[in-house]
Amino acid sequence: MRITAYAEELLSESDRLTGWPQRVLVMQKNWIGKSRGVEIVFPVADRSEKLSIFTTRPDTLYGVTFMSIAAEHPLLPVLISGRPEEAAVRTFIEKVKGQDKTVRTALNQEKEGVFTGAHAIHPITGERIPIWVANFVLMDYGTGIVMAVPAHDQRDFEFARKYHLPIRIVIQNPSGTLTEPAESTHRLAAAYTEEAGTLVNSGPFSGLPPLEAQSAIARFVEEKGLGKEKIHYRLRDWGVSRQRYWGTPIPMLYCERCGVVPVPESDLPIALPEDVPFTGKGGSPLSESPSFLNTICPKCGKPARRETDTMDTFVDSSWYLCALLRSRQCRGDGRCAHRLLDAGRSIHRRHRARDSASALLAVLDQGDARPRPDQGR
Ligand SMILES: [Zn+2]
């Protein structure tokens, strides 16, 4: 389901849900994960490749001391090819790929990485910046590569300390007490992540407050053709297919001649077969039922295969309100349909927009048989 096309709408319309608990609205906003920032291009030193990064903090651009790339990044094999570091990086990639993504990005997770041997060129200063593979960078969000600013990002800070990478302060706090860590001792106890203070060590942007610097640097980068302003969403399209028996069959067929063919409306609904052996060996149970699997292509009449995945449970629980509205009980009775719709609304409020299926059933069981007008549902 292409929900990414609705990201902005989902976000702005959530402001109209006045009766909803704050916690749910915050969850919704975080799930959409909108952020405004700049995409900046860092050329790779001595190679023709370019690395695109996304940052919400362009004001810290002068504080970049290394880059962190995801182990899954398609450019990584190119970056390490033929370098002495190649074997070590490949070992690290294999190790990271087996790790759970939620664990990899957890804040308290041990940050691990390895130097690729490659460098990027800072787009403004021209400085050579080492590129590291890091376990906490994923391909799923942003571009799969991050500009690391250890003085002003806690994750980068911990990584830099562990691997003795430079930490460069580019935002001085309002009281002016931040001190550059010396070679052997780290006097900075944690990253300074506030957006208050003044830019330092930042060329022509030194002296600006961070928020002002964000737009000034974004503008500069865009004017020089080094990048462009961008809006990013964490939201991803929704894969609705599941490898289990209970679920709504996906009404699609596969034909060798015609490709993917939708099941004609006259053949709907598709009933789940009753001759499925549950082997526990994994995969879609429906693929174990030849009577279900093998069918005829409605276009060319030749043998075809049915889709054997079923839909995610959220598809079932949202469609059946609609199905009940069309049930025999409601036919020819407009008021009945209205009552059911009203019941659905109050459930959505009461149950905090979670799965409403069981609550809906409870109401419907009595709702239609025992009409209770205006009892404040
Ligand atoms: Zn066909």
Short mmCIF file of N, CA, C and O in Angstrom, two decimals, residues 57-63 124 147 149 152 168-174 176 178 180 192 194-218:
data_model
loop_
_atom_site.label_atom_id
_atom_site.label_comp_id
_atom_site.label_asym_id
_atom_site.label_seq_id
_atom_site.Cartn_x
_atom_site.Cartn_y
_atom_site.Cartn_z
N ARG A 57 20.92 19.25 10.58
CA ARG A 57 21.77 20.23 11.27
C ARG A 57 22.89 20.76 10.37
O ARG A 57 24.09 20.55 10.65
N PRO A 58 22.52 21.45 9.28
CA PRO A 58 23.58 21.99 8.42
C PRO A 58 24.48 22.99 9.13
O PRO A 58 25.61 23.24 8.70
N ASP A 59 24.01 23.54 10.27
CA ASP A 59 24.84 24.47 11.05
C ASP A 59 26.09 23.80 11.61
O ASP A 59 27.03 24.48 12.02
N THR A 60 26.12 22.45 11.63
CA THR A 60 27.29 21.76 12.17
C THR A 60 28.22 21.24 11.07
O THR A 60 29.13 20.46 11.34
N LEU A 61 28.01 21.71 9.85
CA LEU A 61 28.76 21.18 8.69
C LEU A 61 30.28 21.27 8.85
O LEU A 61 31.01 20.40 8.41
N TYR A 62 30.75 22.35 9.51
CA TYR A 62 32.20 22.51 9.69
C TYR A 62 32.76 21.60 10.78
O TYR A 62 33.97 21.53 10.98
N GLY A 63 31.86 20.91 11.50
CA GLY A 63 32.32 20.04 12.59
C GLY A 63 32.41 18.59 12.18
O GLY A 63 32.66 17.71 13.01
N ILE A 124 32.91 22.13 1.45
CA ILE A 124 33.28 23.55 1.59
C ILE A 124 34.77 23.72 1.86
O ILE A 124 35.45 24.49 1.19
N MET A 147 26.93 12.26 7.83
CA MET A 147 28.09 13.08 8.16
C MET A 147 28.18 13.09 9.69
O MET A 147 27.20 13.37 10.37
N VAL A 149 29.30 14.38 13.26
CA VAL A 149 29.73 15.59 13.95
C VAL A 149 29.80 15.26 15.44
O VAL A 149 28.87 15.52 16.19
N HIS A 152 28.68 17.49 18.41
CA HIS A 152 27.28 17.92 18.55
C HIS A 152 26.26 16.82 18.28
O HIS A 152 25.10 17.10 18.01
N ARG A 168 35.53 18.15 16.96
CA ARG A 168 35.72 19.58 16.70
C ARG A 168 34.48 20.39 17.06
O ARG A 168 33.42 20.18 16.46
N ILE A 169 34.62 21.29 18.02
CA ILE A 169 33.47 22.11 18.43
C ILE A 169 33.21 23.20 17.40
O ILE A 169 34.11 23.96 17.03
N VAL A 170 31.98 23.26 16.90
CA VAL A 170 31.63 24.34 15.97
C VAL A 170 30.46 25.18 16.49
O VAL A 170 30.08 26.15 15.86
N ILE A 171 29.90 24.77 17.64
CA ILE A 171 28.90 25.63 18.29
C ILE A 171 29.32 25.81 19.74
O ILE A 171 29.47 24.82 20.48
N GLN A 172 29.57 27.07 20.10
CA GLN A 172 29.93 27.36 21.48
C GLN A 172 28.65 27.63 22.26
O GLN A 172 27.75 28.31 21.76
N ASN A 173 28.54 27.06 23.47
CA ASN A 173 27.32 27.26 24.26
C ASN A 173 27.22 28.72 24.74
O ASN A 173 28.21 29.45 24.69
N PRO A 174 26.03 29.18 25.16
CA PRO A 174 25.86 30.59 25.52
C PRO A 174 26.82 31.07 26.61
O PRO A 174 27.21 32.24 26.63
N GLY A 176 29.87 29.93 26.95
CA GLY A 176 31.23 29.86 26.42
C GLY A 176 32.16 28.91 27.16
O GLY A 176 33.36 29.12 27.24
N LEU A 178 32.49 25.45 26.56
CA LEU A 178 32.89 24.21 25.89
C LEU A 178 34.37 24.29 25.52
O LEU A 178 34.84 25.30 25.00
N GLU A 180 37.62 22.38 23.58
CA GLU A 180 38.07 21.38 22.60
C GLU A 180 38.85 20.29 23.34
O GLU A 180 39.72 20.59 24.14
N TYR A 192 27.46 18.42 22.68
CA TYR A 192 26.59 19.56 22.93
C TYR A 192 25.59 19.62 21.79
O TYR A 192 25.93 19.98 20.67
N GLU A 194 22.44 21.19 21.85
CA GLU A 194 21.47 22.29 21.85
C GLU A 194 21.64 23.15 20.60
O GLU A 194 22.70 23.19 20.00
N GLU A 195 20.55 23.86 20.29
CA GLU A 195 20.63 24.79 19.16
C GLU A 195 20.76 26.22 19.65
O GLU A 195 20.34 27.16 18.99
N ALA A 196 21.37 26.38 20.83
CA ALA A 196 21.60 27.72 21.39
C ALA A 196 23.10 27.97 21.42
O ALA A 196 23.88 27.03 21.58
N GLY A 197 23.50 29.23 21.26
CA GLY A 197 24.92 29.56 21.31
C GLY A 197 25.35 30.27 20.05
O GLY A 197 24.56 30.95 19.38
N THR A 198 26.64 30.08 19.70
CA THR A 198 27.23 30.79 18.58
C THR A 198 28.11 29.86 17.77
O THR A 198 28.83 29.04 18.35
N LEU A 199 28.08 29.98 16.46
CA LEU A 199 28.97 29.16 15.63
C LEU A 199 30.42 29.61 15.77
O LEU A 199 30.71 30.81 15.79
N VAL A 200 31.32 28.65 15.89
CA VAL A 200 32.76 28.91 15.92
C VAL A 200 33.43 27.97 14.92
O VAL A 200 32.80 26.98 14.49
N ASN A 201 34.67 28.24 14.56
CA ASN A 201 35.42 27.39 13.60
C ASN A 201 34.62 27.09 12.34
O ASN A 201 34.73 25.99 11.79
N SER A 202 33.80 28.02 11.91
CA SER A 202 32.90 27.74 10.78
C SER A 202 33.03 28.74 9.65
O SER A 202 32.03 29.12 9.02
N GLY A 203 34.27 29.17 9.39
CA GLY A 203 34.53 30.07 8.27
C GLY A 203 33.66 31.31 8.34
O GLY A 203 33.49 31.90 9.41
N PRO A 204 33.06 31.68 7.22
CA PRO A 204 32.27 32.92 7.18
C PRO A 204 31.00 32.85 8.04
O PRO A 204 30.37 33.88 8.25
N PHE A 205 30.65 31.66 8.50
CA PHE A 205 29.41 31.53 9.29
C PHE A 205 29.66 31.65 10.79
O PHE A 205 28.71 31.67 11.58
N SER A 206 30.93 31.73 11.18
CA SER A 206 31.26 31.89 12.60
C SER A 206 30.59 33.16 13.13
O SER A 206 30.53 34.17 12.43
N GLY A 207 30.07 33.08 14.34
CA GLY A 207 29.42 34.23 14.95
C GLY A 207 27.90 34.20 14.84
O GLY A 207 27.20 34.89 15.57
N LEU A 208 27.38 33.36 13.93
CA LEU A 208 25.92 33.29 13.77
C LEU A 208 25.31 32.39 14.85
O LEU A 208 25.93 31.42 15.28
N PRO A 209 24.07 32.69 15.26
CA PRO A 209 23.37 31.73 16.11
C PRO A 209 23.02 30.49 15.28
O PRO A 209 22.78 30.62 14.07
N PRO A 210 22.97 29.29 15.90
CA PRO A 210 22.77 28.05 15.13
C PRO A 210 21.56 28.06 14.20
O PRO A 210 21.66 27.61 13.06
N LEU A 211 20.42 28.56 14.68
CA LEU A 211 19.22 28.50 13.83
C LEU A 211 19.38 29.36 12.58
O LEU A 211 18.98 28.97 11.48
N GLU A 212 20.01 30.53 12.77
CA GLU A 212 20.26 31.41 11.63
C GLU A 212 21.26 30.74 10.68
O GLU A 212 21.11 30.80 9.46
N ALA A 213 22.27 30.09 11.27
CA ALA A 213 23.29 29.41 10.47
C ALA A 213 22.69 28.26 9.66
O ALA A 213 23.14 27.96 8.55
N GLN A 214 21.67 27.62 10.22
CA GLN A 214 21.05 26.49 9.49
C GLN A 214 20.52 26.95 8.13
O GLN A 214 20.79 26.33 7.11
N SER A 215 19.78 28.07 8.14
CA SER A 215 19.26 28.53 6.85
C SER A 215 20.36 29.15 5.99
O SER A 215 20.35 28.99 4.76
N ALA A 216 21.33 29.84 6.62
CA ALA A 216 22.41 30.47 5.84
C ALA A 216 23.25 29.40 5.13
O ALA A 216 23.55 29.53 3.94
N ILE A 217 23.61 28.33 5.85
CA ILE A 217 24.44 27.28 5.25
C ILE A 217 23.64 26.50 4.22
O ILE A 217 24.14 26.15 3.15
N ALA A 218 22.35 26.26 4.52
CA ALA A 218 21.50 25.56 3.55
C ALA A 218 21.43 26.36 2.24
O ALA A 218 21.54 25.79 1.15
#
